[in-house]
Amino acid sequence: MSNTHQDAIKQFLSLMGNVDEKLNDTFQNMHHGYPTETLARFLKARDWDVQKAYKMLIDCLQWRIQNEIDNILSKPIIPADLYRAVRDSQLVGLSGYSKEGLPVIAIGVGLSTYDKASVNYYVQSHIQMNEYRDRVVLPAATQKYGKHISTCLKVLDMTGLKLSALNQIKAVKPLLQERTKRKIQVLQGCGRDELLKVMDYSSLPHFCRKEGSGSSRNRSNGTIDNCFSLDHSYHQQLYNYIRHQANLIESGRPIKQGSVHVEFPEPDPEDTKIAKTIESEFQRLADQNGICNSLNGLKVNGD
């Protein structure tokens, strides 16, 4: 790390030393003993501009407090049949770990329908998976592999999405920051051969284990191998963890039903502009090329 970057982190740490107790408490739930690395992540997102990174982090912390994000892992989606419906229509799961210890997150982009529950349940589930990743999965990986692990490897199944020309991603890449472009790789077919360079077969998402066309929803040796399914070990562990946290808080009282309502923060104008540009470019490619008939994978190394 350069001296300039080290100075930026020192300035950022100094600013964070003046925040109030509530902000500091929720910040601790974010960094899990690695405040410097967390601040560096926000600095990278704002090209090492300390003031912009500070504003970004404070906005994030205030959003967490206003929406009680620190308590969201004690609010299960019940009954279980409702949660199963969410899992069947919001296709996300953890399939294993890369050879470097990064959690492998699989996402069925094209076949997620989001039509089995209200939007609030999908938002709640999304945030819960992110919080469980940050509070449980990443710390456990850090301990297991003996080094700080704060990022994931995401594999996106684009089956069913009207983006058959994902090999034309080069038309979109110039719109992205260089740091972001380096994290995205388009994989042909099911992506198995390329992914096996960075992970073992047992960690491959189920939709990457066979060549040929097919869907992320069905291509699996049963629901236990399908990391999107509620029956998969990852989702069983996650759901049991949330229910256990709820029982600790409720002290024997029935767990309350109902979704968590989360207010969406105002997006950064610069981020919004970039997102709209990318969306319009993807739409242009989709209109040119029609419905995708074969699986195209996206591998994303996230910060």
PDB file of C-alpha atoms in Angstrom:
ATOM      1  CA  MET A   1       0.000   0.000   0.000  1.00  0.00           C
ATOM      2  CA  SER A   2       1.392   3.398  -0.980  1.00  0.00           C
ATOM      3  CA  ASN A   3       2.149   6.169   1.496  1.00  0.00           C
ATOM      4  CA  THR A   4      -0.703   8.212   0.020  1.00  0.00           C
ATOM      5  CA  HIS A   5      -3.156   5.401   0.706  1.00  0.00           C
ATOM      6  CA  GLN A   6      -1.816   4.906   4.215  1.00  0.00           C
ATOM      7  CA  ASP A   7      -2.259   8.613   4.914  1.00  0.00           C
ATOM      8  CA  ALA A   8      -5.830   8.442   3.617  1.00  0.00           C
ATOM      9  CA  ILE A   9      -6.613   5.561   5.981  1.00  0.00           C
ATOM     10  CA  LYS A  10      -5.108   7.486   8.921  1.00  0.00           C
ATOM     11  CA  GLN A  11      -7.275  10.505   8.101  1.00  0.00           C
ATOM     12  CA  PHE A  12     -10.330   8.275   7.792  1.00  0.00           C
ATOM     13  CA  LEU A  13      -9.592   6.592  11.150  1.00  0.00           C
ATOM     14  CA  SER A  14      -9.260  10.017  12.752  1.00  0.00           C
ATOM     15  CA  LEU A  15     -12.655  11.075  11.422  1.00  0.00           C
ATOM     16  CA  MET A  16     -14.277   7.859  12.638  1.00  0.00           C
ATOM     17  CA  GLY A  17     -12.857   8.489  16.107  1.00  0.00           C
ATOM     18  CA  ASN A  18     -15.319  11.366  16.451  1.00  0.00           C
ATOM     19  CA  VAL A  19     -18.565   9.565  15.579  1.00  0.00           C
ATOM     20  CA  ASP A  20     -21.220   9.030  18.232  1.00  0.00           C
ATOM     21  CA  GLU A  21     -21.784   5.778  20.121  1.00  0.00           C
ATOM     22  CA  LYS A  22     -24.620   4.464  17.937  1.00  0.00           C
ATOM     23  CA  LEU A  23     -22.641   4.946  14.757  1.00  0.00           C
ATOM     24  CA  ASN A  24     -19.594   3.330  16.327  1.00  0.00           C
ATOM     25  CA  ASP A  25     -21.609   0.326  17.519  1.00  0.00           C
ATOM     26  CA  THR A  26     -23.060  -0.432  14.108  1.00  0.00           C
ATOM     27  CA  PHE A  27     -19.634   0.178  12.534  1.00  0.00           C
ATOM     28  CA  GLN A  28     -18.242  -2.578  14.753  1.00  0.00           C
ATOM     29  CA  ASN A  29     -20.926  -4.903  13.373  1.00  0.00           C
ATOM     30  CA  MET A  30     -19.567  -4.076   9.934  1.00  0.00           C
ATOM     31  CA  HIS A  31     -15.836  -4.435  10.429  1.00  0.00           C
ATOM     32  CA  HIS A  32     -15.663  -7.389  12.882  1.00  0.00           C
ATOM     33  CA  GLY A  33     -12.252  -6.427  14.187  1.00  0.00           C
ATOM     34  CA  TYR A  34     -10.872  -5.211  10.858  1.00  0.00           C
ATOM     35  CA  PRO A  35     -11.647  -1.460  10.793  1.00  0.00           C
ATOM     36  CA  THR A  36      -8.659  -0.528   8.629  1.00  0.00           C
ATOM     37  CA  GLU A  37      -9.561  -3.026   5.910  1.00  0.00           C
ATOM     38  CA  THR A  38     -13.189  -1.865   5.984  1.00  0.00           C
ATOM     39  CA  LEU A  39     -12.201   1.784   5.622  1.00  0.00           C
ATOM     40  CA  ALA A  40      -9.902   0.871   2.741  1.00  0.00           C
ATOM     41  CA  ARG A  41     -12.863  -0.737   0.972  1.00  0.00           C
ATOM     42  CA  PHE A  42     -14.873   2.490   1.199  1.00  0.00           C
ATOM     43  CA  LEU A  43     -11.857   4.522   0.088  1.00  0.00           C
ATOM     44  CA  LYS A  44     -11.419   2.311  -2.984  1.00  0.00           C
ATOM     45  CA  ALA A  45     -15.089   2.833  -3.830  1.00  0.00           C
ATOM     46  CA  ARG A  46     -14.503   6.583  -3.852  1.00  0.00           C
ATOM     47  CA  ASP A  47     -11.083   6.609  -5.538  1.00  0.00           C
ATOM     48  CA  TRP A  48      -9.347   7.271  -2.212  1.00  0.00           C
ATOM     49  CA  ASP A  49     -11.149  10.573  -1.652  1.00  0.00           C
ATOM     50  CA  VAL A  50     -11.359  10.661   2.158  1.00  0.00           C
ATOM     51  CA  GLN A  51     -14.297  13.070   2.434  1.00  0.00           C
ATOM     52  CA  LYS A  52     -16.388  11.224  -0.143  1.00  0.00           C
ATOM     53  CA  ALA A  53     -15.576   7.860   1.459  1.00  0.00           C
ATOM     54  CA  TYR A  54     -16.432   9.244   4.908  1.00  0.00           C
ATOM     55  CA  LYS A  55     -19.806  10.520   3.685  1.00  0.00           C
ATOM     56  CA  MET A  56     -20.492   7.189   2.018  1.00  0.00           C
ATOM     57  CA  LEU A  57     -19.747   5.272   5.222  1.00  0.00           C
ATOM     58  CA  ILE A  58     -21.711   7.624   7.495  1.00  0.00           C
ATOM     59  CA  ASP A  59     -24.729   7.402   5.173  1.00  0.00           C
ATOM     60  CA  CYS A  60     -24.424   3.611   5.322  1.00  0.00           C
ATOM     61  CA  LEU A  61     -24.186   3.559   9.122  1.00  0.00           C
ATOM     62  CA  GLN A  62     -27.157   5.908   9.517  1.00  0.00           C
ATOM     63  CA  TRP A  63     -29.199   3.707   7.175  1.00  0.00           C
ATOM     64  CA  ARG A  64     -28.291   0.662   9.297  1.00  0.00           C
ATOM     65  CA  ILE A  65     -29.439   2.413  12.474  1.00  0.00           C
ATOM     66  CA  GLN A  66     -32.680   3.771  10.987  1.00  0.00           C
ATOM     67  CA  ASN A  67     -33.657   0.337   9.661  1.00  0.00           C
ATOM     68  CA  GLU A  68     -32.351  -1.717  12.618  1.00  0.00           C
ATOM     69  CA  ILE A  69     -30.073  -3.762  10.385  1.00  0.00           C
ATOM     70  CA  ASP A  70     -28.037  -4.900  13.397  1.00  0.00           C
ATOM     71  CA  ASN A  71     -31.117  -6.880  14.536  1.00  0.00           C
ATOM     72  CA  ILE A  72     -32.225  -8.262  11.180  1.00  0.00           C
ATOM     73  CA  LEU A  73     -30.672 -11.685  11.817  1.00  0.00           C
ATOM     74  CA  SER A  74     -33.184 -12.194  14.623  1.00  0.00           C
ATOM     75  CA  LYS A  75     -36.227 -11.701  12.375  1.00  0.00           C
ATOM     76  CA  PRO A  76     -36.975 -14.949  10.501  1.00  0.00           C
ATOM     77  CA  ILE A  77     -39.331 -15.106   7.558  1.00  0.00           C
ATOM     78  CA  ILE A  78     -42.126 -17.356   8.787  1.00  0.00           C
ATOM     79  CA  PRO A  79     -43.863 -19.694   8.304  1.00  0.00           C
ATOM     80  CA  ALA A  80     -41.247 -21.933   6.710  1.00  0.00           C
ATOM     81  CA  ASP A  81     -43.417 -22.481   3.622  1.00  0.00           C
ATOM     82  CA  LEU A  82     -43.258 -18.753   2.918  1.00  0.00           C
ATOM     83  CA  TYR A  83     -39.484 -18.777   3.255  1.00  0.00           C
ATOM     84  CA  ARG A  84     -39.286 -21.765   0.913  1.00  0.00           C
ATOM     85  CA  ALA A  85     -41.322 -19.807  -1.640  1.00  0.00           C
ATOM     86  CA  VAL A  86     -38.854 -16.925  -1.335  1.00  0.00           C
ATOM     87  CA  ARG A  87     -35.917 -19.285  -1.824  1.00  0.00           C
ATOM     88  CA  ASP A  88     -37.562 -20.867  -4.891  1.00  0.00           C
ATOM     89  CA  SER A  89     -37.982 -17.479  -6.565  1.00  0.00           C
ATOM     90  CA  GLN A  90     -34.886 -15.603  -5.339  1.00  0.00           C
ATOM     91  CA  LEU A  91     -32.108 -17.901  -6.531  1.00  0.00           C
ATOM     92  CA  VAL A  92     -29.046 -17.251  -4.387  1.00  0.00           C
ATOM     93  CA  GLY A  93     -26.846 -19.603  -2.387  1.00  0.00           C
ATOM     94  CA  LEU A  94     -23.375 -20.495  -1.152  1.00  0.00           C
ATOM     95  CA  SER A  95     -21.940 -23.489  -3.015  1.00  0.00           C
ATOM     96  CA  GLY A  96     -18.535 -23.720  -1.329  1.00  0.00           C
ATOM     97  CA  TYR A  97     -15.159 -21.980  -1.178  1.00  0.00           C
ATOM     98  CA  SER A  98     -12.430 -21.158  -3.658  1.00  0.00           C
ATOM     99  CA  LYS A  99      -8.907 -22.535  -3.271  1.00  0.00           C
ATOM    100  CA  GLU A 100      -7.971 -19.211  -1.647  1.00  0.00           C
ATOM    101  CA  GLY A 101     -10.804 -19.492   0.858  1.00  0.00           C
ATOM    102  CA  LEU A 102     -13.270 -17.068  -0.732  1.00  0.00           C
ATOM    103  CA  PRO A 103     -16.934 -18.018  -0.291  1.00  0.00           C
ATOM    104  CA  VAL A 104     -18.486 -18.905  -3.651  1.00  0.00           C
ATOM    105  CA  ILE A 105     -21.872 -17.206  -4.006  1.00  0.00           C
ATOM    106  CA  ALA A 106     -24.085 -18.524  -6.815  1.00  0.00           C
ATOM    107  CA  ILE A 107     -26.851 -16.341  -8.259  1.00  0.00           C
ATOM    108  CA  GLY A 108     -29.523 -17.410 -10.731  1.00  0.00           C
ATOM    109  CA  VAL A 109     -29.995 -14.045 -12.394  1.00  0.00           C
ATOM    110  CA  GLY A 110     -32.168 -15.020 -15.330  1.00  0.00           C
ATOM    111  CA  LEU A 111     -34.535 -17.417 -13.572  1.00  0.00           C
ATOM    112  CA  SER A 112     -35.238 -15.521 -10.355  1.00  0.00           C
ATOM    113  CA  THR A 113     -38.898 -14.550 -10.636  1.00  0.00           C
ATOM    114  CA  TYR A 114     -39.526 -12.666  -7.371  1.00  0.00           C
ATOM    115  CA  ASP A 115     -43.216 -13.461  -7.682  1.00  0.00           C
ATOM    116  CA  LYS A 116     -43.982 -15.657  -4.655  1.00  0.00           C
ATOM    117  CA  ALA A 117     -44.022 -13.015  -1.907  1.00  0.00           C
ATOM    118  CA  SER A 118     -44.137  -9.279  -1.357  1.00  0.00           C
ATOM    119  CA  VAL A 119     -41.072  -7.237  -2.231  1.00  0.00           C
ATOM    120  CA  ASN A 120     -40.417  -6.615   1.464  1.00  0.00           C
ATOM    121  CA  TYR A 121     -39.680 -10.303   2.035  1.00  0.00           C
ATOM    122  CA  TYR A 122     -37.192 -10.380  -0.841  1.00  0.00           C
ATOM    123  CA  VAL A 123     -35.423  -7.283   0.478  1.00  0.00           C
ATOM    124  CA  GLN A 124     -35.376  -8.771   3.976  1.00  0.00           C
ATOM    125  CA  SER A 125     -33.934 -12.056   2.704  1.00  0.00           C
ATOM    126  CA  HIS A 126     -31.304 -10.263   0.619  1.00  0.00           C
ATOM    127  CA  ILE A 127     -30.089  -8.208   3.561  1.00  0.00           C
ATOM    128  CA  GLN A 128     -30.109 -11.240   5.864  1.00  0.00           C
ATOM    129  CA  MET A 129     -27.911 -13.222   3.497  1.00  0.00           C
ATOM    130  CA  ASN A 130     -25.495 -10.297   3.250  1.00  0.00           C
ATOM    131  CA  GLU A 131     -25.374  -9.842   7.031  1.00  0.00           C
ATOM    132  CA  TYR A 132     -24.939 -13.584   7.619  1.00  0.00           C
ATOM    133  CA  ARG A 133     -22.108 -13.576   5.089  1.00  0.00           C
ATOM    134  CA  ASP A 134     -20.376 -10.656   6.828  1.00  0.00           C
ATOM    135  CA  ARG A 135     -20.987 -11.733  10.434  1.00  0.00           C
ATOM    136  CA  VAL A 136     -20.704 -15.532  10.179  1.00  0.00           C
ATOM    137  CA  VAL A 137     -19.387 -16.839   6.844  1.00  0.00           C
ATOM    138  CA  LEU A 138     -16.457 -14.473   6.303  1.00  0.00           C
ATOM    139  CA  PRO A 139     -15.210 -14.576   9.933  1.00  0.00           C
ATOM    140  CA  ALA A 140     -15.396 -18.393   9.853  1.00  0.00           C
ATOM    141  CA  ALA A 141     -13.431 -18.450   6.582  1.00  0.00           C
ATOM    142  CA  THR A 142     -10.874 -16.072   8.088  1.00  0.00           C
ATOM    143  CA  GLN A 143     -10.367 -18.412  11.013  1.00  0.00           C
ATOM    144  CA  LYS A 144     -10.284 -21.568   8.871  1.00  0.00           C
ATOM    145  CA  TYR A 145      -7.766 -20.302   6.316  1.00  0.00           C
ATOM    146  CA  GLY A 146      -5.636 -18.312   8.747  1.00  0.00           C
ATOM    147  CA  LYS A 147      -5.858 -15.010   6.877  1.00  0.00           C
ATOM    148  CA  HIS A 148      -8.293 -12.127   6.679  1.00  0.00           C
ATOM    149  CA  ILE A 149     -10.999 -12.897   4.120  1.00  0.00           C
ATOM    150  CA  SER A 150     -13.433 -10.086   3.382  1.00  0.00           C
ATOM    151  CA  THR A 151     -14.498 -10.786  -0.202  1.00  0.00           C
ATOM    152  CA  CYS A 152     -16.495 -13.367  -2.114  1.00  0.00           C
ATOM    153  CA  LEU A 153     -16.420 -14.907  -5.561  1.00  0.00           C
ATOM    154  CA  LYS A 154     -19.822 -14.619  -7.232  1.00  0.00           C
ATOM    155  CA  VAL A 155     -20.918 -16.854 -10.101  1.00  0.00           C
ATOM    156  CA  LEU A 156     -23.945 -15.577 -11.996  1.00  0.00           C
ATOM    157  CA  ASP A 157     -26.068 -17.926 -14.098  1.00  0.00           C
ATOM    158  CA  MET A 158     -27.518 -15.830 -16.907  1.00  0.00           C
ATOM    159  CA  THR A 159     -29.787 -18.570 -18.306  1.00  0.00           C
ATOM    160  CA  GLY A 160     -33.119 -17.120 -19.388  1.00  0.00           C
ATOM    161  CA  LEU A 161     -31.908 -13.533 -19.462  1.00  0.00           C
ATOM    162  CA  LYS A 162     -32.223 -11.618 -22.719  1.00  0.00           C
ATOM    163  CA  LEU A 163     -28.498 -11.114 -22.973  1.00  0.00           C
ATOM    164  CA  SER A 164     -27.327 -13.752 -25.417  1.00  0.00           C
ATOM    165  CA  ALA A 165     -24.470 -11.493 -26.471  1.00  0.00           C
ATOM    166  CA  LEU A 166     -22.701 -11.373 -23.135  1.00  0.00           C
ATOM    167  CA  ASN A 167     -19.530 -11.989 -25.067  1.00  0.00           C
ATOM    168  CA  GLN A 168     -20.066  -8.409 -26.165  1.00  0.00           C
ATOM    169  CA  ILE A 169     -19.502  -7.295 -22.581  1.00  0.00           C
ATOM    170  CA  LYS A 170     -16.622  -5.268 -23.994  1.00  0.00           C
ATOM    171  CA  ALA A 171     -19.258  -2.755 -25.111  1.00  0.00           C
ATOM    172  CA  VAL A 172     -20.139  -2.180 -21.464  1.00  0.00           C
ATOM    173  CA  LYS A 173     -16.740  -2.545 -19.838  1.00  0.00           C
ATOM    174  CA  PRO A 174     -15.453   0.875 -20.969  1.00  0.00           C
ATOM    175  CA  LEU A 175     -18.217   2.406 -18.855  1.00  0.00           C
ATOM    176  CA  LEU A 176     -16.837   0.795 -15.701  1.00  0.00           C
ATOM    177  CA  GLN A 177     -13.922   1.780 -13.555  1.00  0.00           C
ATOM    178  CA  GLU A 178     -10.762  -0.196 -14.288  1.00  0.00           C
ATOM    179  CA  ARG A 179     -10.859  -1.729 -10.797  1.00  0.00           C
ATOM    180  CA  THR A 180     -14.401  -2.972 -11.448  1.00  0.00           C
ATOM    181  CA  LYS A 181     -13.611  -4.314 -14.920  1.00  0.00           C
ATOM    182  CA  ARG A 182     -10.825  -6.473 -13.549  1.00  0.00           C
ATOM    183  CA  LYS A 183     -13.303  -8.252 -11.286  1.00  0.00           C
ATOM    184  CA  ILE A 184     -15.670  -9.387 -14.068  1.00  0.00           C
ATOM    185  CA  GLN A 185     -15.042 -12.350 -16.327  1.00  0.00           C
ATOM    186  CA  VAL A 186     -17.489 -13.777 -18.867  1.00  0.00           C
ATOM    187  CA  LEU A 187     -17.422 -17.592 -19.026  1.00  0.00           C
ATOM    188  CA  GLN A 188     -18.741 -19.578 -21.966  1.00  0.00           C
ATOM    189  CA  GLY A 189     -20.867 -22.683 -21.605  1.00  0.00           C
ATOM    190  CA  CYS A 190     -21.381 -23.655 -17.986  1.00  0.00           C
ATOM    191  CA  GLY A 191     -18.025 -22.186 -17.016  1.00  0.00           C
ATOM    192  CA  ARG A 192     -16.888 -25.396 -15.364  1.00  0.00           C
ATOM    193  CA  ASP A 193     -13.375 -25.621 -16.787  1.00  0.00           C
ATOM    194  CA  GLU A 194     -12.484 -22.028 -15.940  1.00  0.00           C
ATOM    195  CA  LEU A 195     -13.971 -22.228 -12.463  1.00  0.00           C
ATOM    196  CA  LEU A 196     -12.093 -25.453 -11.681  1.00  0.00           C
ATOM    197  CA  LYS A 197      -8.898 -23.420 -11.913  1.00  0.00           C
ATOM    198  CA  VAL A 198      -9.914 -21.501  -8.793  1.00  0.00           C
ATOM    199  CA  MET A 199     -12.108 -23.976  -6.885  1.00  0.00           C
ATOM    200  CA  ASP A 200     -12.588 -27.720  -6.392  1.00  0.00           C
ATOM    201  CA  TYR A 201     -15.417 -29.600  -8.090  1.00  0.00           C
ATOM    202  CA  SER A 202     -17.316 -29.900  -4.797  1.00  0.00           C
ATOM    203  CA  SER A 203     -17.540 -26.095  -4.596  1.00  0.00           C
ATOM    204  CA  LEU A 204     -18.876 -25.597  -8.114  1.00  0.00           C
ATOM    205  CA  PRO A 205     -22.421 -24.200  -8.239  1.00  0.00           C
ATOM    206  CA  HIS A 206     -24.770 -26.971  -9.332  1.00  0.00           C
ATOM    207  CA  PHE A 207     -25.485 -25.253 -12.657  1.00  0.00           C
ATOM    208  CA  CYS A 208     -21.783 -25.366 -13.558  1.00  0.00           C
ATOM    209  CA  ARG A 209     -21.298 -29.109 -13.166  1.00  0.00           C
ATOM    210  CA  LYS A 210     -22.605 -30.223 -16.553  1.00  0.00           C
ATOM    211  CA  GLU A 211     -22.002 -28.999 -20.067  1.00  0.00           C
ATOM    212  CA  GLY A 212     -24.894 -28.120 -22.320  1.00  0.00           C
ATOM    213  CA  SER A 213     -28.046 -26.096 -21.994  1.00  0.00           C
ATOM    214  CA  GLY A 214     -30.242 -26.186 -18.960  1.00  0.00           C
ATOM    215  CA  SER A 215     -31.351 -24.072 -16.082  1.00  0.00           C
ATOM    216  CA  SER A 216     -29.944 -23.132 -12.757  1.00  0.00           C
ATOM    217  CA  ARG A 217     -33.265 -24.041 -11.217  1.00  0.00           C
ATOM    218  CA  ASN A 218     -33.283 -27.675 -12.320  1.00  0.00           C
ATOM    219  CA  ARG A 219     -29.791 -28.829 -13.277  1.00  0.00           C
ATOM    220  CA  SER A 220     -28.773 -30.605 -10.094  1.00  0.00           C
ATOM    221  CA  ASN A 221     -28.547 -34.019  -8.485  1.00  0.00           C
ATOM    222  CA  GLY A 222     -31.448 -33.205  -6.186  1.00  0.00           C
ATOM    223  CA  THR A 223     -32.238 -30.283  -3.940  1.00  0.00           C
ATOM    224  CA  ILE A 224     -29.422 -31.089  -1.504  1.00  0.00           C
ATOM    225  CA  ASP A 225     -26.882 -30.283  -4.249  1.00  0.00           C
ATOM    226  CA  ASN A 226     -28.845 -27.234  -5.371  1.00  0.00           C
ATOM    227  CA  CYS A 227     -27.450 -24.341  -3.347  1.00  0.00           C
ATOM    228  CA  PHE A 228     -30.539 -22.260  -4.166  1.00  0.00           C
ATOM    229  CA  SER A 229     -32.820 -24.708  -2.338  1.00  0.00           C
ATOM    230  CA  LEU A 230     -33.945 -24.287   1.255  1.00  0.00           C
ATOM    231  CA  ASP A 231     -32.902 -27.927   1.731  1.00  0.00           C
ATOM    232  CA  HIS A 232     -29.270 -27.098   0.980  1.00  0.00           C
ATOM    233  CA  SER A 233     -26.986 -27.078   4.028  1.00  0.00           C
ATOM    234  CA  TYR A 234     -26.164 -23.366   3.633  1.00  0.00           C
ATOM    235  CA  HIS A 235     -29.790 -22.239   3.735  1.00  0.00           C
ATOM    236  CA  GLN A 236     -30.594 -24.671   6.542  1.00  0.00           C
ATOM    237  CA  GLN A 237     -27.743 -23.226   8.618  1.00  0.00           C
ATOM    238  CA  LEU A 238     -28.777 -19.648   7.799  1.00  0.00           C
ATOM    239  CA  TYR A 239     -32.451 -20.188   8.617  1.00  0.00           C
ATOM    240  CA  ASN A 240     -31.701 -22.081  11.826  1.00  0.00           C
ATOM    241  CA  TYR A 241     -29.279 -19.331  12.883  1.00  0.00           C
ATOM    242  CA  ILE A 242     -31.940 -16.637  12.405  1.00  0.00           C
ATOM    243  CA  ARG A 243     -34.593 -18.632  14.252  1.00  0.00           C
ATOM    244  CA  HIS A 244     -32.151 -19.277  17.110  1.00  0.00           C
ATOM    245  CA  GLN A 245     -31.343 -15.563  17.399  1.00  0.00           C
ATOM    246  CA  ALA A 246     -35.068 -14.792  17.418  1.00  0.00           C
ATOM    247  CA  ASN A 247     -35.698 -17.302  20.219  1.00  0.00           C
ATOM    248  CA  LEU A 248     -32.918 -15.745  22.302  1.00  0.00           C
ATOM    249  CA  ILE A 249     -34.547 -12.334  22.025  1.00  0.00           C
ATOM    250  CA  GLU A 250     -38.175 -13.428  22.378  1.00  0.00           C
ATOM    251  CA  SER A 251     -37.398 -15.609  25.437  1.00  0.00           C
ATOM    252  CA  GLY A 252     -39.970 -18.277  24.690  1.00  0.00           C
ATOM    253  CA  ARG A 253     -42.646 -15.986  23.289  1.00  0.00           C
ATOM    254  CA  PRO A 254     -44.058 -16.816  19.815  1.00  0.00           C
ATOM    255  CA  ILE A 255     -41.967 -15.348  17.014  1.00  0.00           C
ATOM    256  CA  LYS A 256     -43.783 -12.499  15.310  1.00  0.00           C
ATOM    257  CA  GLN A 257     -44.809 -12.935  11.702  1.00  0.00           C
ATOM    258  CA  GLY A 258     -44.553 -10.236   9.077  1.00  0.00           C
ATOM    259  CA  SER A 259     -41.886  -8.797   6.839  1.00  0.00           C
ATOM    260  CA  VAL A 260     -39.266  -6.228   7.745  1.00  0.00           C
ATOM    261  CA  HIS A 261     -39.763  -2.869   6.050  1.00  0.00           C
ATOM    262  CA  VAL A 262     -36.498  -1.308   5.004  1.00  0.00           C
ATOM    263  CA  GLU A 263     -36.197   2.196   3.604  1.00  0.00           C
ATOM    264  CA  PHE A 264     -33.941   2.377   0.578  1.00  0.00           C
ATOM    265  CA  PRO A 265     -31.191   4.990   0.845  1.00  0.00           C
ATOM    266  CA  GLU A 266     -30.958   7.690  -1.793  1.00  0.00           C
ATOM    267  CA  PRO A 267     -28.442   6.494  -4.392  1.00  0.00           C
ATOM    268  CA  ASP A 268     -25.333   8.457  -5.152  1.00  0.00           C
ATOM    269  CA  PRO A 269     -26.037  10.534  -8.320  1.00  0.00           C
ATOM    270  CA  GLU A 270     -22.790   9.341  -9.898  1.00  0.00           C
ATOM    271  CA  ASP A 271     -23.608   5.684  -9.187  1.00  0.00           C
ATOM    272  CA  THR A 272     -27.126   6.157 -10.574  1.00  0.00           C
ATOM    273  CA  LYS A 273     -25.778   7.594 -13.816  1.00  0.00           C
ATOM    274  CA  ILE A 274     -23.375   4.677 -14.263  1.00  0.00           C
ATOM    275  CA  ALA A 275     -26.075   2.107 -13.463  1.00  0.00           C
ATOM    276  CA  LYS A 276     -28.523   3.632 -15.961  1.00  0.00           C
ATOM    277  CA  THR A 277     -25.860   3.705 -18.654  1.00  0.00           C
ATOM    278  CA  ILE A 278     -25.014   0.040 -18.090  1.00  0.00           C
ATOM    279  CA  GLU A 279     -28.699  -0.902 -18.009  1.00  0.00           C
ATOM    280  CA  SER A 280     -29.402   0.866 -21.303  1.00  0.00           C
ATOM    281  CA  GLU A 281     -26.363  -0.759 -22.910  1.00  0.00           C
ATOM    282  CA  PHE A 282     -27.468  -4.220 -21.767  1.00  0.00           C
ATOM    283  CA  GLN A 283     -30.951  -3.516 -23.083  1.00  0.00           C
ATOM    284  CA  ARG A 284     -29.507  -2.494 -26.438  1.00  0.00           C
ATOM    285  CA  LEU A 285     -27.570  -5.758 -26.645  1.00  0.00           C
ATOM    286  CA  ALA A 286     -30.644  -7.734 -25.645  1.00  0.00           C
ATOM    287  CA  ASP A 287     -32.778  -6.071 -28.326  1.00  0.00           C
ATOM    288  CA  GLN A 288     -30.134  -6.862 -30.917  1.00  0.00           C
ATOM    289  CA  ASN A 289     -29.632 -10.486 -29.970  1.00  0.00           C
ATOM    290  CA  GLY A 290     -32.914 -11.783 -28.584  1.00  0.00           C
ATOM    291  CA  ILE A 291     -33.468 -14.359 -25.864  1.00  0.00           C
ATOM    292  CA  CYS A 292     -30.449 -16.242 -24.560  1.00  0.00           C
ATOM    293  CA  ASN A 293     -30.541 -19.907 -25.607  1.00  0.00           C
ATOM    294  CA  SER A 294     -27.407 -21.083 -23.845  1.00  0.00           C
ATOM    295  CA  LEU A 295     -25.854 -20.563 -20.458  1.00  0.00           C
ATOM    296  CA  ASN A 296     -23.456 -17.668 -20.117  1.00  0.00           C
ATOM    297  CA  GLY A 297     -21.711 -17.330 -16.794  1.00  0.00           C
ATOM    298  CA  LEU A 298     -20.348 -14.218 -15.157  1.00  0.00           C
ATOM    299  CA  LYS A 299     -17.655 -14.606 -12.544  1.00  0.00           C
ATOM    300  CA  VAL A 300     -17.302 -11.618 -10.246  1.00  0.00           C
ATOM    301  CA  ASN A 301     -14.586 -11.187  -7.652  1.00  0.00           C
ATOM    302  CA  GLY A 302     -16.089  -8.729  -5.190  1.00  0.00           C
ATOM    303  CA  ASP A 303     -14.444  -6.377  -2.720  1.00  0.00           C
TER     304      ASP A 303
END
